[in-house]
PDB file of C-alpha atoms in Angstrom:
ATOM      1  CA  MET A   7       0.000   0.000   0.000  1.00 38.00           C
ATOM      2  CA  PRO A   8       1.598   3.289  -1.033  1.00 45.00           C
ATOM      3  CA  VAL A   9       0.216   5.524   1.724  1.00 55.00           C
ATOM      4  CA  ALA A  10       0.072   4.494   5.392  1.00 52.00           C
ATOM      5  CA  ALA A  11      -3.006   5.820   7.197  1.00 50.00           C
ATOM      6  CA  ASP A  12      -3.443   6.405  10.922  1.00 48.00           C
ATOM      7  CA  PRO A  13      -7.239   6.034  11.431  1.00 52.00           C
ATOM      8  CA  LEU A  14      -7.201   8.340  14.497  1.00 54.00           C
ATOM      9  CA  SER A  15      -5.477  11.294  12.855  1.00 66.00           C
ATOM     10  CA  ASP A  16      -6.048  13.776  10.063  1.00 74.00           C
ATOM     11  CA  TYR A  17      -2.908  12.895   8.139  1.00 78.00           C
ATOM     12  CA  ASN A  18      -1.275  10.006   6.271  1.00 80.00           C
ATOM     13  CA  CYS A  19       2.404   9.233   5.847  1.00 81.00           C
ATOM     14  CA  SER A  20       3.708   8.574   2.358  1.00 76.00           C
ATOM     15  CA  CYS A  21       6.531   6.090   2.900  1.00 79.00           C
ATOM     16  CA  THR A  22       9.367   5.517   0.462  1.00 74.00           C
ATOM     17  CA  VAL A  23      10.189   1.953  -0.518  1.00 70.00           C
ATOM     18  CA  ASP A  24      12.545   1.599   2.463  1.00 71.00           C
ATOM     19  CA  TYR A  25       9.879   2.082   5.174  1.00 76.00           C
ATOM     20  CA  PHE A  26       6.303   1.102   6.017  1.00 75.00           C
ATOM     21  CA  GLY A  27       3.767   1.460   8.848  1.00 80.00           C
ATOM     22  CA  ASP A  28       1.315   4.162   9.922  1.00 82.00           C
ATOM     23  CA  LYS A  29       4.204   6.549  10.563  1.00 81.00           C
ATOM     24  CA  CYS A  30       6.810   4.859   8.323  1.00 80.00           C
ATOM     25  CA  GLU A  31       8.296   3.362  11.478  1.00 80.00           C
ATOM     26  CA  PHE A  32       9.273  -0.046  10.078  1.00 76.00           C
ATOM     27  CA  GLN A  33      12.160  -0.629   7.708  1.00 70.00           C
ATOM     28  CA  ARG A  34      11.615  -2.975   4.780  1.00 66.00           C
ATOM     29  CA  SER A  35      13.768  -6.087   4.419  1.00 60.00           C
ATOM     30  CA  VAL A  36      12.122  -8.333   1.823  1.00 62.00           C
ATOM     31  CA  CYS A  37      14.820 -10.149  -0.132  1.00 74.00           C
ATOM     32  CA  ASP A  38      17.546  -7.863   1.275  1.00 65.00           C
ATOM     33  CA  SER A  39      19.207 -10.800   2.999  1.00 68.00           C
ATOM     34  CA  SER A  40      19.358 -12.836  -0.248  1.00 75.00           C
ATOM     35  CA  PRO A  41      17.512 -15.825   1.260  1.00 79.00           C
ATOM     36  CA  CYS A  42      17.610 -17.891  -1.937  1.00 83.00           C
ATOM     37  CA  LEU A  43      20.607 -20.202  -2.262  1.00 83.00           C
ATOM     38  CA  ASN A  44      22.343 -21.582  -5.365  1.00 84.00           C
ATOM     39  CA  ASN A  45      21.623 -18.514  -7.530  1.00 83.00           C
ATOM     40  CA  GLY A  46      17.882 -18.758  -6.857  1.00 84.00           C
ATOM     41  CA  THR A  47      15.929 -15.572  -7.534  1.00 81.00           C
ATOM     42  CA  CYS A  48      14.101 -13.989  -4.590  1.00 80.00           C
ATOM     43  CA  ILE A  49      10.650 -12.720  -5.594  1.00 76.00           C
ATOM     44  CA  ALA A  50       8.855 -10.508  -3.065  1.00 72.00           C
ATOM     45  CA  VAL A  51       5.237 -11.617  -2.744  1.00 69.00           C
ATOM     46  CA  ASN A  52       3.914  -9.039  -0.300  1.00 62.00           C
ATOM     47  CA  SER A  53       4.995  -5.652   0.926  1.00 51.00           C
ATOM     48  CA  THR A  54       6.453  -6.729   4.264  1.00 52.00           C
ATOM     49  CA  THR A  55       7.983 -10.169   4.746  1.00 56.00           C
ATOM     50  CA  GLY A  56       6.874 -12.652   2.097  1.00 70.00           C
ATOM     51  CA  TYR A  57       9.024 -14.002  -0.678  1.00 77.00           C
ATOM     52  CA  VAL A  58       9.325 -17.006  -2.962  1.00 80.00           C
ATOM     53  CA  CYS A  59      12.577 -18.418  -4.300  1.00 83.00           C
ATOM     54  CA  ASP A  60      12.531 -19.208  -8.017  1.00 83.00           C
ATOM     55  CA  CYS A  61      15.071 -22.033  -8.227  1.00 85.00           C
ATOM     56  CA  GLY A  62      16.902 -22.958 -11.385  1.00 82.00           C
ATOM     57  CA  PRO A  63      17.493 -26.607 -12.240  1.00 83.00           C
ATOM     58  CA  PRO A  64      18.460 -28.839 -10.575  1.00 84.00           C
ATOM     59  CA  PHE A  65      17.657 -27.011  -7.300  1.00 83.00           C
ATOM     60  CA  SER A  66      14.409 -27.050  -5.328  1.00 82.00           C
ATOM     61  CA  GLY A  67      13.096 -26.260  -1.848  1.00 82.00           C
ATOM     62  CA  GLU A  68      11.910 -23.107  -0.087  1.00 80.00           C
ATOM     63  CA  ALA A  69      15.390 -21.574  -0.316  1.00 81.00           C
ATOM     64  CA  CYS A  70      16.700 -23.614  -3.299  1.00 83.00           C
ATOM     65  CA  GLU A  71      18.644 -25.697  -0.776  1.00 81.00           C
ATOM     66  CA  ASN A  72      17.893 -29.126  -2.254  1.00 82.00           C
ATOM     67  CA  VAL A  73      19.552 -30.686  -5.274  1.00 79.00           C
ATOM     68  CA  LYS A  74      17.196 -32.838  -7.260  1.00 74.00           C
ATOM     69  CA  ALA A  75      18.967 -35.814  -8.783  1.00 62.00           C
ATOM     70  CA  VAL A  76      18.900 -35.943 -12.558  1.00 56.00           C
ATOM     71  CA  THR A  77      18.351 -39.495 -13.693  1.00 52.00           C
ATOM     72  CA  THR A  78      19.698 -40.735 -16.992  1.00 51.00           C
ATOM     73  CA  LEU A  79      17.835 -43.663 -18.433  1.00 52.00           C
ATOM     74  CA  SER A  80      20.156 -46.318 -19.806  1.00 51.00           C
ATOM     75  CA  SER A  81      20.319 -50.025 -20.395  1.00 51.00           C
ATOM     76  CA  THR A  82      23.360 -52.300 -20.331  1.00 49.00           C
ATOM     77  CA  THR A  83      23.802 -55.201 -22.724  1.00 46.00           C
ATOM     78  CA  ALA A  84      25.722 -58.430 -22.031  1.00 44.00           C
ATOM     79  CA  VAL A  85      28.805 -56.945 -23.723  1.00 45.00           C
ATOM     80  CA  SER A  86      28.918 -54.089 -21.226  1.00 41.00           C
ATOM     81  CA  THR A  87      27.880 -51.511 -23.791  1.00 42.00           C
ATOM     82  CA  THR A  88      25.746 -48.748 -22.370  1.00 42.00           C
ATOM     83  CA  VAL A  89      22.965 -47.475 -24.586  1.00 42.00           C
ATOM     84  CA  THR A  90      21.352 -44.253 -23.482  1.00 43.00           C
ATOM     85  CA  THR A  91      17.630 -44.140 -24.023  1.00 42.00           C
ATOM     86  CA  PRO A  92      16.481 -40.644 -24.948  1.00 49.00           C
ATOM     87  CA  TRP A  93      14.356 -39.119 -22.202  1.00 52.00           C
ATOM     88  CA  ARG A  94      10.946 -37.697 -22.784  1.00 67.00           C
ATOM     89  CA  CYS A  95       9.809 -34.479 -21.153  1.00 76.00           C
ATOM     90  CA  VAL A  96       6.996 -35.296 -18.737  1.00 79.00           C
ATOM     91  CA  VAL A  97       6.122 -31.656 -17.948  1.00 80.00           C
ATOM     92  CA  ASP A  98       4.752 -28.890 -20.143  1.00 84.00           C
ATOM     93  CA  CYS A  99       6.933 -25.791 -19.884  1.00 87.00           C
ATOM     94  CA  LEU A 100       5.053 -22.571 -20.683  1.00 86.00           C
ATOM     95  CA  GLY A 101       6.467 -19.149 -21.561  1.00 84.00           C
ATOM     96  CA  ASN A 102       9.396 -20.408 -23.654  1.00 84.00           C
ATOM     97  CA  GLY A 103      10.598 -22.521 -20.721  1.00 88.00           C
ATOM     98  CA  THR A 104      13.069 -25.291 -21.506  1.00 88.00           C
ATOM     99  CA  CYS A 105      12.553 -28.824 -20.240  1.00 88.00           C
ATOM    100  CA  VAL A 106      15.566 -30.014 -18.229  1.00 85.00           C
ATOM    101  CA  GLY A 107      16.111 -33.581 -17.097  1.00 80.00           C
ATOM    102  CA  GLY A 108      12.711 -34.666 -18.319  1.00 79.00           C
ATOM    103  CA  ASP A 109      10.770 -33.319 -15.347  1.00 81.00           C
ATOM    104  CA  GLN A 110      11.805 -29.704 -14.679  1.00 85.00           C
ATOM    105  CA  CYS A 111      11.412 -26.406 -16.484  1.00 88.00           C
ATOM    106  CA  ASP A 112      14.140 -23.788 -16.812  1.00 88.00           C
ATOM    107  CA  CYS A 113      12.128 -20.555 -17.010  1.00 89.00           C
ATOM    108  CA  THR A 114      13.187 -17.323 -18.684  1.00 88.00           C
ATOM    109  CA  GLU A 115      12.162 -13.952 -17.214  1.00 88.00           C
ATOM    110  CA  PRO A 116       9.486 -12.831 -16.648  1.00 89.00           C
ATOM    111  CA  TYR A 117       8.154 -16.391 -16.225  1.00 88.00           C
ATOM    112  CA  PHE A 118       8.528 -18.424 -13.019  1.00 85.00           C
ATOM    113  CA  GLY A 119       7.047 -21.384 -11.188  1.00 84.00           C
ATOM    114  CA  LYS A 120       7.372 -25.132 -11.548  1.00 82.00           C
ATOM    115  CA  ASN A 121       6.127 -25.119 -15.148  1.00 85.00           C
ATOM    116  CA  CYS A 122       6.861 -21.443 -15.920  1.00 87.00           C
ATOM    117  CA  THR A 123       3.155 -20.994 -15.203  1.00 85.00           C
ATOM    118  CA  PHE A 124       3.333 -17.496 -13.738  1.00 86.00           C
ATOM    119  CA  VAL A 125       4.307 -14.163 -15.302  1.00 88.00           C
ATOM    120  CA  ASN A 126       5.979 -11.611 -13.021  1.00 88.00           C
ATOM    121  CA  THR A 127       3.906  -8.595 -14.054  1.00 88.00           C
ATOM    122  CA  CYS A 128       6.486  -6.256 -12.516  1.00 90.00           C
ATOM    123  CA  LEU A 129       9.159  -7.502 -14.930  1.00 88.00           C
ATOM    124  CA  ALA A 130       6.892  -8.025 -17.933  1.00 88.00           C
ATOM    125  CA  HIS A 131       5.045  -4.702 -17.942  1.00 90.00           C
ATOM    126  CA  ARG A 132       6.883  -2.398 -15.481  1.00 90.00           C
ATOM    127  CA  PRO A 133       3.585  -0.766 -14.403  1.00 92.00           C
ATOM    128  CA  CYS A 134       4.909   1.422 -11.555  1.00 92.00           C
ATOM    129  CA  GLU A 135       6.068   4.972 -12.296  1.00 91.00           C
ATOM    130  CA  ASN A 136       8.102   7.769 -10.700  1.00 88.00           C
ATOM    131  CA  GLY A 137      10.651   5.636  -8.882  1.00 86.00           C
ATOM    132  CA  ALA A 138       8.079   3.327  -7.322  1.00 88.00           C
ATOM    133  CA  THR A 139       8.880  -0.266  -6.426  1.00 89.00           C
ATOM    134  CA  CYS A 140       6.743  -2.985  -7.980  1.00 90.00           C
ATOM    135  CA  VAL A 141       5.981  -5.929  -5.676  1.00 87.00           C
ATOM    136  CA  VAL A 142       4.341  -9.172  -6.763  1.00 83.00           C
ATOM    137  CA  ALA A 143       1.126  -9.290  -4.704  1.00 69.00           C
ATOM    138  CA  MET A 144       0.423 -12.905  -3.949  1.00 61.00           C
ATOM    139  CA  ASN A 145       0.872 -15.164  -0.962  1.00 51.00           C
ATOM    140  CA  GLN A 146       3.385 -17.987  -0.939  1.00 38.00           C
ATOM    141  CA  THR A 147       0.788 -20.708  -1.391  1.00 37.00           C
ATOM    142  CA  ALA A 148      -0.393 -19.058  -4.608  1.00 48.00           C
ATOM    143  CA  ALA A 149       3.149 -19.240  -5.959  1.00 44.00           C
ATOM    144  CA  VAL A 150       3.043 -23.026  -5.976  1.00 46.00           C
ATOM    145  CA  ASP A 151       1.639 -24.343  -9.230  1.00 45.00           C
ATOM    146  CA  THR A 152      -1.843 -25.719  -8.717  1.00 47.00           C
ATOM    147  CA  VAL A 153      -3.495 -28.447 -10.742  1.00 42.00           C
ATOM    148  CA  GLU A 154      -5.662 -25.842 -12.449  1.00 42.00           C
ATOM    149  CA  SER A 155      -2.724 -23.662 -13.494  1.00 49.00           C
ATOM    150  CA  GLN A 156      -0.732 -26.669 -14.694  1.00 47.00           C
ATOM    151  CA  MET A 157      -3.632 -27.600 -16.946  1.00 51.00           C
ATOM    152  CA  SER A 158      -3.714 -24.101 -18.433  1.00 62.00           C
ATOM    153  CA  SER A 159      -2.062 -23.572 -21.787  1.00 71.00           C
ATOM    154  CA  GLN A 160      -1.378 -19.890 -21.036  1.00 76.00           C
ATOM    155  CA  PRO A 161       0.824 -18.412 -18.279  1.00 80.00           C
ATOM    156  CA  THR A 162      -0.991 -16.508 -15.513  1.00 82.00           C
ATOM    157  CA  LEU A 163      -0.238 -12.819 -14.888  1.00 83.00           C
ATOM    158  CA  VAL A 164       0.516 -12.329 -11.195  1.00 83.00           C
ATOM    159  CA  PRO A 165      -1.153  -9.348  -9.446  1.00 86.00           C
ATOM    160  CA  TYR A 166       1.137  -6.566  -8.238  1.00 86.00           C
ATOM    161  CA  ASP A 167       1.259  -3.522  -5.963  1.00 87.00           C
ATOM    162  CA  CYS A 168       3.199  -0.328  -6.525  1.00 89.00           C
ATOM    163  CA  ILE A 169       4.938   1.069  -3.447  1.00 87.00           C
ATOM    164  CA  CYS A 170       5.119   4.767  -4.231  1.00 87.00           C
ATOM    165  CA  ALA A 171       8.025   7.058  -3.495  1.00 84.00           C
ATOM    166  CA  ALA A 172       7.318  10.098  -1.320  1.00 78.00           C
ATOM    167  CA  GLY A 173       5.100  12.624  -3.072  1.00 77.00           C
ATOM    168  CA  TRP A 174       3.340  10.116  -5.344  1.00 82.00           C
ATOM    169  CA  SER A 175       0.151   8.067  -5.058  1.00 84.00           C
ATOM    170  CA  GLY A 176      -2.287   6.085  -7.194  1.00 87.00           C
ATOM    171  CA  LYS A 177      -2.298   2.492  -8.444  1.00 89.00           C
ATOM    172  CA  HIS A 178       0.737   3.172 -10.655  1.00 91.00           C
ATOM    173  CA  CYS A 179       2.215   6.027  -8.553  1.00 89.00           C
ATOM    174  CA  ASN A 180       1.418   8.524 -11.287  1.00 88.00           C
ATOM    175  CA  VAL A 181      -0.517  11.071  -9.167  1.00 85.00           C
ATOM    176  CA  ALA A 182       1.555  13.856  -7.589  1.00 81.00           C
ATOM    177  CA  VAL A 183       0.682  14.660  -3.969  1.00 74.00           C
ATOM    178  CA  VAL A 184       0.969  18.231  -2.678  1.00 66.00           C
ATOM    179  CA  THR A 185      -0.050  19.449   0.792  1.00 59.00           C
ATOM    180  CA  THR A 186       0.476  22.462   3.013  1.00 60.00           C
ATOM    181  CA  ASP A 187      -2.080  21.443   5.669  1.00 66.00           C
ATOM    182  CA  ALA A 188      -1.454  22.323   9.341  1.00 71.00           C
ATOM    183  CA  SER A 189      -1.831  18.680  10.456  1.00 72.00           C
ATOM    184  CA  CYS A 190       1.551  17.911   8.883  1.00 75.00           C
ATOM    185  CA  ARG A 191       3.492  20.846  10.352  1.00 69.00           C
ATOM    186  CA  GLN A 192       4.627  18.799  13.367  1.00 72.00           C
ATOM    187  CA  SER A 193       6.282  16.228  11.033  1.00 72.00           C
ATOM    188  CA  PRO A 194       4.522  13.167  12.525  1.00 79.00           C
ATOM    189  CA  CYS A 195       6.045  10.781   9.981  1.00 81.00           C
ATOM    190  CA  LEU A 196       9.280   9.079  11.001  1.00 78.00           C
ATOM    191  CA  ASN A 197      12.531   8.506   9.108  1.00 71.00           C
ATOM    192  CA  GLY A 198      12.137  11.687   7.063  1.00 70.00           C
ATOM    193  CA  GLU A 199       9.077  10.406   5.208  1.00 75.00           C
ATOM    194  CA  ARG A 200       6.431  12.711   3.702  1.00 74.00           C
ATOM    195  CA  CYS A 201       3.230  13.716   5.527  1.00 77.00           C
ATOM    196  CA  LEU A 202      -0.024  14.020   3.557  1.00 75.00           C
ATOM    197  CA  ALA A 203      -3.121  15.696   5.015  1.00 72.00           C
ATOM    198  CA  ASN A 204      -6.319  13.635   4.775  1.00 72.00           C
ATOM    199  CA  GLY A 205      -8.756  14.942   2.200  1.00 62.00           C
ATOM    200  CA  SER A 206      -6.122  16.610   0.050  1.00 50.00           C
TER     201      SER A 206
END
């Protein structure tokens, strides 16, 4: 949410991407600690603490900490000659994803998910303006491919939120905010963030 509102006051605080809360009192830390291992990509899924790791093959797990064994199908004859049987891809990779090891998809941006089922709208369309931060707005359970999405032949656009920089508001942070109201003269917003009078 771009503007934090204190329901008992006549002002709102417009927090930059680094802070959140009614008075911009909390500092943001989503993905700052690089929680995804093995070159996994951290994708923020809400504006405070949620994230999903998009793991590249052959890694899996919440933090890309597991290595999934890649099995090669082969048969050995009596003369000790190994014949490799070509593998068949058992998953459908959407969004120009490449099948790896027969049962995993290597997704290209902006696609992610087990079968490249989801489109990161922030990367695909860059909807946020004026220095705003785009955050994928979905919970972690929605990031796991469901049976319905796996059956779909088209990738699913993931909802997003724009976290506006100070002085901007609106769904895409394209509305300039100006105020000279007395309720903001005491600078109630913390960490140098901008105060906006209610009703302006």
